[in-house]
Coordinates of C-alpha atoms and ligand atoms in Angstrom, one line a residue:
M3 CA 0.0 0.0 0.0
D4 CA 1.3 3.4 -0.9
K5 CA 2.4 5.9 1.7
I6 CA 3.3 9.6 1.5
K7 CA 6.4 10.9 3.2
I8 CA 6.4 14.6 4.1
H9 CA 9.3 16.7 5.4
G10 CA 7.5 19.6 7.1
G11 CA 8.4 23.2 7.8
R12 CA 8.5 24.6 4.3
R13 CA 6.4 27.6 3.2
L14 CA 4.2 26.9 0.3
E15 CA 4.6 29.5 -2.5
G16 CA 3.4 29.4 -6.1
E17 CA 0.3 28.4 -7.9
I18 CA -2.0 25.3 -7.7
P19 CA -4.4 24.4 -10.5
I20 CA -7.8 23.3 -9.0
S21 CA -9.3 20.2 -10.6
G22 CA -12.9 19.6 -11.6
A23 CA -15.2 18.9 -8.6
K24 CA -15.4 15.2 -7.8
N25 CA -18.8 15.6 -6.1
A26 CA -20.2 17.3 -9.2
A27 CA -18.6 15.0 -11.7
L28 CA -20.1 11.9 -10.1
K29 CA -23.7 13.2 -10.2
V30 CA -23.4 14.5 -13.8
M31 CA -22.0 11.1 -14.9
A32 CA -25.0 9.4 -13.3
A33 CA -27.2 11.7 -15.3
S34 CA -26.0 10.0 -18.5
L35 CA -28.4 7.2 -17.6
L36 CA -31.3 9.5 -18.3
T37 CA -30.7 9.8 -22.1
A38 CA -30.0 7.5 -25.0
D39 CA -27.8 10.3 -26.5
T40 CA -24.2 11.1 -25.7
L41 CA -23.2 13.3 -22.7
R42 CA -19.8 14.9 -23.2
L43 CA -18.2 16.0 -20.0
S44 CA -15.0 18.0 -19.6
N45 CA -12.8 19.1 -16.7
L46 CA -13.2 15.7 -15.1
P47 CA -10.8 15.0 -12.3
H48 CA -8.6 11.9 -12.6
L49 CA -9.6 10.1 -9.5
V50 CA -10.3 6.6 -8.2
D51 CA -13.9 7.5 -7.4
I52 CA -14.5 8.5 -11.0
T53 CA -13.3 5.1 -12.2
T54 CA -15.5 3.4 -9.6
L55 CA -18.6 5.1 -10.9
A56 CA -17.6 4.4 -14.5
N57 CA -17.5 0.7 -13.6
V58 CA -21.0 1.0 -12.1
L59 CA -22.4 2.8 -15.1
A60 CA -20.7 0.3 -17.5
Q61 CA -22.6 -2.6 -16.1
H62 CA -25.9 -0.7 -16.6
G63 CA -25.0 -0.5 -20.3
V64 CA -23.3 2.9 -20.5
Q65 CA -20.6 3.1 -23.2
I66 CA -17.7 5.2 -21.9
R67 CA -15.0 6.9 -24.0
M68 CA -12.1 8.8 -22.5
N69 CA -10.7 11.5 -24.7
G70 CA -8.2 13.1 -22.4
A71 CA -4.6 13.0 -23.4
V72 CA -3.2 9.8 -21.9
G73 CA -0.3 10.2 -19.5
G74 CA 0.9 13.5 -18.1
G75 CA -1.8 13.3 -15.4
H76 CA -4.6 14.5 -17.7
A77 CA -6.1 11.1 -18.6
G78 CA -9.9 11.1 -18.4
R79 CA -10.3 14.9 -18.5
V80 CA -13.0 14.5 -21.2
L81 CA -15.5 11.7 -20.9
E82 CA -18.2 10.7 -23.4
L83 CA -21.0 8.6 -21.9
T84 CA -23.7 7.0 -24.0
A85 CA -26.5 4.9 -22.5
A86 CA -28.2 4.0 -25.8
E87 CA -29.9 1.2 -24.0
I88 CA -30.1 0.3 -20.3
T89 CA -28.9 -3.3 -20.2
G90 CA -28.9 -3.9 -16.5
T91 CA -30.7 -2.3 -13.6
R92 CA -28.8 -3.9 -10.7
A93 CA -26.0 -2.1 -9.0
P94 CA -24.3 -4.8 -7.0
Y95 CA -22.8 -4.6 -3.5
D96 CA -19.2 -5.2 -4.5
L97 CA -19.3 -2.0 -6.6
V98 CA -21.6 0.2 -4.4
R99 CA -19.7 -0.6 -1.2
K100 CA -16.6 1.0 -2.6
M101 CA -18.3 4.4 -2.9
R102 CA -21.5 5.6 -1.4
A103 CA -22.2 8.0 -4.3
S104 CA -23.1 4.9 -6.4
V105 CA -26.6 5.2 -4.9
L106 CA -27.1 8.1 -7.3
V107 CA -27.9 5.7 -10.1
L108 CA -31.2 4.8 -8.3
G109 CA -33.2 7.9 -9.4
P110 CA -32.1 7.9 -13.1
L111 CA -32.5 4.1 -13.5
V112 CA -36.1 4.0 -12.1
A113 CA -37.0 7.1 -14.2
R114 CA -35.6 5.8 -17.5
A115 CA -36.0 2.0 -17.1
G116 CA -38.9 1.8 -14.6
H117 CA -36.9 -0.4 -12.3
A118 CA -33.7 -0.4 -10.2
E119 CA -32.0 -2.5 -7.7
V120 CA -29.2 -0.8 -5.8
S121 CA -27.3 -2.3 -3.0
L122 CA -27.4 -0.4 0.3
P123 CA -24.0 1.3 0.6
G124 CA -23.2 -0.2 3.9
G125 CA -21.0 1.1 6.7
C126 CA -19.2 4.3 6.4
A127 CA -16.4 5.7 8.5
I128 CA -18.1 9.1 9.1
G129 CA -21.4 7.9 10.5
T130 CA -24.4 5.8 9.7
R131 CA -25.4 7.9 6.6
P132 CA -28.8 6.4 5.9
V133 CA -30.6 6.6 2.5
D134 CA -34.1 6.9 3.8
L135 CA -34.6 10.3 2.2
H136 CA -33.6 9.1 -1.2
M137 CA -36.3 6.3 -0.8
K138 CA -38.9 8.7 0.6
G139 CA -38.4 11.1 -2.3
L140 CA -38.8 8.4 -5.0
R141 CA -41.9 7.0 -3.2
A142 CA -43.4 10.5 -3.4
L143 CA -42.9 10.4 -7.2
G144 CA -44.9 7.2 -7.3
A145 CA -42.2 4.5 -7.3
D146 CA -42.7 1.4 -5.2
V147 CA -39.6 1.3 -3.1
E148 CA -38.6 -1.4 -0.6
L149 CA -35.6 -2.9 1.1
R150 CA -35.0 -6.6 0.5
E151 CA -31.8 -8.6 1.1
G152 CA -29.6 -5.6 1.4
Y153 CA -30.9 -4.0 -1.8
I154 CA -33.2 -1.0 -2.5
H155 CA -35.8 -2.2 -5.0
A156 CA -37.6 0.6 -6.8
D157 CA -40.3 0.0 -9.4
A158 CA -42.3 2.4 -11.5
P159 CA -43.4 0.3 -14.5
N160 CA -45.8 3.0 -15.7
G161 CA -43.4 5.9 -15.1
L162 CA -43.0 8.5 -12.3
R163 CA -45.5 11.3 -11.5
G164 CA -44.5 14.7 -10.4
A165 CA -45.2 15.5 -6.7
E166 CA -44.2 17.8 -3.8
V167 CA -41.2 16.4 -1.9
V168 CA -40.4 18.1 1.4
F169 CA -37.1 17.1 3.0
P170 CA -36.9 17.3 6.8
V171 CA -33.2 17.8 6.6
V172 CA -31.0 19.0 3.8
S173 CA -29.5 16.1 1.9
V174 CA -27.2 16.7 -1.1
G175 CA -27.6 13.1 -2.4
A176 CA -31.3 12.8 -1.9
T177 CA -31.9 16.1 -3.6
E178 CA -29.9 15.0 -6.6
N179 CA -31.5 11.6 -6.8
V180 CA -35.0 13.1 -6.8
L181 CA -34.0 16.0 -9.1
M182 CA -32.7 13.5 -11.7
A183 CA -35.8 11.3 -11.4
A184 CA -38.2 14.2 -11.7
T185 CA -36.8 15.4 -15.0
L186 CA -38.5 12.4 -16.7
A187 CA -41.6 12.3 -14.4
E188 CA -45.0 13.3 -15.7
G189 CA -46.0 16.8 -14.5
E190 CA -44.5 19.1 -11.9
T191 CA -42.3 18.2 -9.0
R192 CA -41.4 20.6 -6.2
I193 CA -38.4 19.8 -4.0
V194 CA -38.7 21.8 -0.8
N195 CA -35.7 22.2 1.6
A196 CA -33.5 21.1 -1.3
A197 CA -29.7 21.2 -0.9
H198 CA -28.2 24.1 -2.8
E199 CA -24.5 23.1 -2.7
P200 CA -22.8 24.3 -5.9
E201 CA -22.5 20.7 -7.0
V202 CA -26.3 20.4 -7.0
G203 CA -26.4 23.5 -9.1
D204 CA -23.8 22.1 -11.5
L205 CA -25.9 18.9 -11.9
A206 CA -29.1 21.0 -12.5
Q207 CA -27.2 23.1 -15.2
C208 CA -26.2 19.9 -17.0
L209 CA -29.7 18.6 -16.9
I210 CA -31.0 21.8 -18.3
S211 CA -28.5 21.5 -21.2
M212 CA -29.9 18.0 -21.7
G213 CA -33.4 19.5 -22.1
A214 CA -34.8 19.4 -18.5
K215 CA -37.1 22.1 -17.3
I216 CA -35.8 23.2 -13.8
E217 CA -36.4 26.4 -11.9
G218 CA -35.0 27.7 -8.6
V219 CA -31.4 26.5 -9.2
G220 CA -29.2 27.8 -6.4
T221 CA -32.2 28.1 -4.0
D222 CA -33.8 25.7 -1.5
T223 CA -36.8 25.1 -3.7
L224 CA -36.5 23.3 -7.0
T225 CA -39.4 23.2 -9.4
I226 CA -39.1 20.6 -12.2
Q227 CA -41.5 20.2 -15.2
G228 CA -41.1 16.6 -16.4
V229 CA -40.3 16.1 -20.1
P230 CA -40.8 12.8 -22.1
R231 CA -37.1 12.5 -23.0
L232 CA -33.8 14.2 -22.5
G233 CA -31.0 14.5 -25.1
G234 CA -27.2 14.6 -25.2
A235 CA -25.2 17.7 -24.1
E236 CA -21.8 19.1 -23.5
H237 CA -21.0 20.2 -20.0
T238 CA -17.9 21.4 -18.1
I239 CA -17.6 20.4 -14.5
I240 CA -17.1 23.3 -12.0
A241 CA -13.9 23.7 -10.0
D242 CA -13.6 21.7 -6.8
R243 CA -14.3 24.1 -3.9
I244 CA -13.2 21.5 -1.3
E245 CA -9.9 20.9 -3.0
A246 CA -9.5 24.7 -3.2
G247 CA -10.4 25.1 0.4
T248 CA -7.9 22.4 1.4
Y249 CA -5.0 24.1 -0.4
A250 CA -6.1 27.5 1.0
M251 CA -5.6 25.9 4.5
A252 CA -2.3 24.3 3.3
A253 CA -1.1 27.8 2.4
A254 CA -2.3 29.2 5.7
I255 CA -0.8 26.5 7.9
T256 CA 2.7 26.9 6.3
G257 CA 2.6 30.7 6.3
G258 CA 2.7 30.6 2.6
D259 CA 1.4 32.6 -0.4
V260 CA -0.4 30.5 -3.0
E261 CA -2.7 31.3 -6.0
L262 CA -5.5 28.8 -6.5
I263 CA -6.1 28.7 -10.2
G264 CA -9.8 28.3 -11.1
A265 CA -11.1 28.6 -7.5
R266 CA -14.3 30.6 -7.1
A267 CA -14.9 33.0 -4.2
E268 CA -18.7 32.6 -4.4
H269 CA -18.4 28.9 -3.6
L270 CA -16.2 29.5 -0.6
S271 CA -17.7 32.6 1.0
S272 CA -18.0 31.1 4.5
V273 CA -14.5 29.6 4.3
I274 CA -13.0 33.0 3.2
E275 CA -14.8 34.7 6.1
V276 CA -13.6 32.2 8.7
L277 CA -10.0 32.3 7.3
G278 CA -10.2 36.1 7.4
R279 CA -11.0 36.1 11.1
A280 CA -8.1 33.7 11.6
G281 CA -5.7 36.2 10.0
V282 CA -5.5 34.7 6.5
T283 CA -6.0 37.0 3.5
V284 CA -7.9 35.6 0.6
S285 CA -8.3 37.8 -2.4
E286 CA -9.7 37.3 -5.9
T287 CA -7.3 37.4 -8.8
E288 CA -8.0 37.2 -12.5
R289 CA -7.4 33.5 -12.5
G290 CA -8.8 32.4 -9.1
L291 CA -8.0 33.2 -5.5
R292 CA -4.8 34.2 -3.7
V293 CA -4.3 33.0 -0.1
A294 CA -1.6 34.4 2.2
R295 CA -1.1 34.4 5.9
A296 CA -0.3 37.8 7.3
G297 CA 1.0 37.3 10.8
D298 CA 3.4 34.8 12.4
R299 CA 0.5 32.5 13.5
V300 CA -3.2 32.2 12.7
Q301 CA -5.7 33.1 15.4
G302 CA -8.1 30.6 17.0
V303 CA -11.6 30.9 15.5
D304 CA -14.8 29.0 16.3
V305 CA -16.6 27.2 13.5
M306 CA -19.7 25.2 13.0
T307 CA -20.3 23.0 9.9
E308 CA -23.6 23.7 8.1
P309 CA -25.2 23.0 4.7
F310 CA -24.2 25.5 1.9
P311 CA -23.5 28.4 2.1
G312 CA -22.3 27.5 5.7
F313 CA -18.9 26.1 6.5
P314 CA -18.6 22.7 4.7
T315 CA -18.2 19.5 6.7
D316 CA -15.8 18.4 4.0
L317 CA -13.3 21.1 5.2
Q318 CA -13.8 20.5 9.0
A319 CA -10.8 18.1 9.4
Q320 CA -8.5 20.4 7.4
F321 CA -9.6 23.4 9.5
M322 CA -8.9 21.5 12.7
A323 CA -5.3 20.9 11.5
L324 CA -4.9 24.6 10.9
M325 CA -6.4 25.5 14.3
S326 CA -4.0 23.1 16.0
V327 CA -1.2 25.6 15.5
A328 CA -3.3 28.7 16.1
E329 CA -2.7 31.3 18.8
G330 CA -5.6 30.7 21.2
A331 CA -8.4 28.1 21.2
S332 CA -11.0 27.2 18.7
M333 CA -14.3 25.3 19.2
I334 CA -15.2 23.2 16.1
T335 CA -18.7 21.9 16.0
E336 CA -19.8 19.2 13.4
T337 CA -23.6 19.3 12.7
I338 CA -23.8 17.3 9.5
F339 CA -22.3 13.9 10.4
E340 CA -21.9 12.2 13.7
N341 CA -18.5 10.5 14.2
R342 CA -16.6 12.8 12.0
F343 CA -13.7 13.4 14.3
M344 CA -11.5 10.3 13.6
H345 CA -8.6 12.6 12.6
V346 CA -8.4 13.8 16.3
P347 CA -6.3 10.9 17.7
E348 CA -3.9 11.1 14.7
L349 CA -3.5 14.9 14.9
S350 CA -2.9 14.4 18.7
R351 CA 0.0 12.0 17.8
M352 CA 1.6 15.0 16.0
G353 CA 1.2 17.2 19.1
A354 CA -2.2 18.7 18.6
D355 CA -4.3 19.4 21.8
V356 CA -7.9 18.5 21.0
N357 CA -10.7 17.5 23.3
V358 CA -14.0 16.1 21.9
H359 CA -17.3 16.5 23.7
G360 CA -20.1 15.1 21.6
A361 CA -20.4 17.1 18.4
S362 CA -17.8 19.7 19.4
A363 CA -14.1 19.7 19.6
M364 CA -12.0 22.1 21.6
V365 CA -8.7 22.8 19.9
R366 CA -6.0 24.5 22.0
G367 CA -3.5 25.9 19.5
Q368 CA 0.2 24.8 20.0
A369 CA 3.3 26.6 19.0
G370 CA 4.2 23.8 16.7
L371 CA 3.6 20.1 15.7
T372 CA 6.1 17.3 15.3
G373 CA 6.3 14.7 12.5
A374 CA 4.9 11.2 13.1
E375 CA 3.6 8.1 11.3
V376 CA -0.1 8.5 11.0
M377 CA -3.1 7.0 9.1
A378 CA -6.7 8.0 8.6
T379 CA -10.0 6.3 7.8
D380 CA -11.5 8.7 5.3
L381 CA -10.6 11.1 2.6
R382 CA -10.8 14.5 4.3
A383 CA -9.3 13.1 7.6
S384 CA -6.3 11.9 5.6
V385 CA -5.7 15.2 3.9
S386 CA -5.9 17.0 7.3
L387 CA -2.9 14.8 8.3
V388 CA -1.1 15.9 5.2
L389 CA -1.7 19.6 6.2
A390 CA -0.5 19.0 9.7
A391 CA 2.6 17.2 8.3
L392 CA 3.4 20.2 6.1
A393 CA 3.6 22.4 9.2
A394 CA 5.2 19.9 11.5
E395 CA 8.9 19.8 12.4
G396 CA 10.6 16.7 10.9
E397 CA 9.3 13.8 8.9
S398 CA 5.8 12.4 8.8
I399 CA 4.5 9.3 7.0
V400 CA 0.8 9.3 6.0
N401 CA -0.4 5.7 5.5
R402 CA -3.5 4.5 3.6
V403 CA -2.9 6.9 0.7
Y404 CA -5.8 5.3 -1.2
H405 CA -8.1 7.6 0.7
L406 CA -6.3 10.6 -0.8
D407 CA -6.4 9.1 -4.3
R408 CA -10.2 9.0 -4.1
G409 CA -10.5 12.7 -3.9
Y410 CA -7.2 14.6 -4.6
E411 CA -5.8 14.6 -8.1
D412 CA -2.0 14.9 -8.2
L413 CA -1.7 15.9 -4.6
E414 CA 2.1 15.3 -4.3
A415 CA 2.8 17.1 -7.6
K416 CA 0.7 20.1 -6.7
L417 CA 2.3 20.5 -3.3
S418 CA 5.8 19.9 -4.5
A419 CA 5.4 22.5 -7.2
C420 CA 4.9 25.0 -4.4
G421 CA 8.0 24.0 -2.5
A422 CA 6.7 21.2 -0.2
R423 CA 8.9 18.1 0.3
V424 CA 6.4 15.4 -0.4
E425 CA 7.1 12.0 -1.8
R426 CA 5.0 8.9 -2.5
I427 CA 6.5 5.6 -1.4
K428 CA 5.2 2.7 -3.4
Ligands
UD1_519 C1 -22.5 14.7 0.1 C2 -21.0 14.7 -0.3 C3 -20.1 14.7 0.9 C4 -20.5 15.8 1.9 C5 -22.0 15.8 2.2 C6 -22.5 17.0 3.0 C7 -21.0 13.6 -2.4 C8 -20.6 12.4 -3.2 N1 -20.7 13.5 -1.1 O1 -22.7 13.5 0.7 O2 -18.8 14.8 0.6 O3 -19.8 15.6 3.1 O4 -22.8 15.8 0.9 O5 -22.2 18.1 2.4 O6 -21.5 14.5 -3.0 N2 -29.2 11.8 5.6 C9 -30.3 11.1 6.1 N3 -31.0 10.3 5.2 C10 -30.7 10.2 3.8 C11 -29.6 11.0 3.4 C12 -28.9 11.8 4.3 O7 -30.6 11.1 7.2 O8 -31.4 9.5 3.1 C13 -28.4 12.6 6.5 C14 -26.9 12.2 6.6 O9 -26.8 11.1 7.5 C15 -26.3 13.4 7.0 C16 -27.1 14.5 6.3 O10 -28.3 13.9 6.0 O11 -26.4 13.6 8.4 C17 -26.4 15.1 5.1 O12 -26.0 14.1 4.2 P1 -26.1 14.2 2.6 O13 -26.2 15.7 2.3 O14 -27.1 13.3 2.1 O15 -24.6 13.7 2.2 P2 -24.2 12.9 0.9 O16 -25.1 13.4 -0.2 O17 -24.1 11.5 1.2

């Protein structure tokens, strides 16, 4: 298993290109199931999760062509997906368990083929993460949905019907599943308390290019007028705001000065505000965002994760790494997922002082961290250890790099180009 070796203590300086958003790309790829025509997607990140979903789609009959230049780290940047015919409606456990987002084929399959069987995703390191809202939403559209032998079985042999779907909590995935299904339902669907993360907006824009009728994009109420069929389209995936936020914190934790090429301020407003209070300057440039730390150390700032436009849960671990070297204390509260503090014991091994009480963590900033051998159990937790290692004195080894490969394209190359000493050990 690969490891990453980091020699800490070097300031990051330079520019980092931000890749296409993983969490937008996955949903837009699933949308290819809604049409017999070709969907051409560009700015796809080259990541293990993308390959996993491509494998899921292939066994439903989607033909996939990659047109990115092979080699040079740009393979798979352009993907053509054609679901001329749905040849299979079962998404099996051995594919779905690798990545929870596979459950996003449920809505498109039942809308287009009238039937779907999707394995329950199973355990997940950051909490129970149920799919009850996905099921509830599709039931509201008239599908027969039940759980049998570890699979969600959804049937709508005579097609779906538009309805009002009111979500009790904001769910990105459930909003996306119902949105995709509703594009082909008969009549009008209203999704109330919809997630309005930028990735949901990107999916909606792609669906609109395919011929869907959607209003309210970017708000918490989506209104969809169903159409009999959707067509092909070309779509460019938005830049990854979580990757951008991660590198912003990498710049901050090393006292660096980095330009994030392609990053968009409107997708990171709460992060920019919090970093500002911590003493990190984030300014818009012609090509993206520039992040620089003004003082000697950042200041401790309290933060609570919330649905967009609040502070994203996917940046909570990285922010904790930053706060572990702040001047003063910081209270970090996680409101989206229970059990999303698995990075705490590993950060502690590098010298961080963190106390967890329920959904909150009290971080007492230290003057410095020290290198150690660490490992993490999920994607964002892993990258928070990389950030801590960049700031730590001495050498760190981050184990289980496969988590990073799920969500960070060319991590070592991007950091090395800015002066970090990072190396992958095969
Ligand atoms: C997506 C993102 C993930 C991010 C999360 C929150 C992808 C592939 N993943 O995950 O990186 O951390 O949004 O921004 O886009 N819930 C239920 N029942 C359901 C569905 C969700 O109770 O049927 C709960 C979850 O347990 C959680 C909350 O709703 O507490 C939000 O989860 P959700 O927004 O659905 O996250 P994902 O779409 O899985």
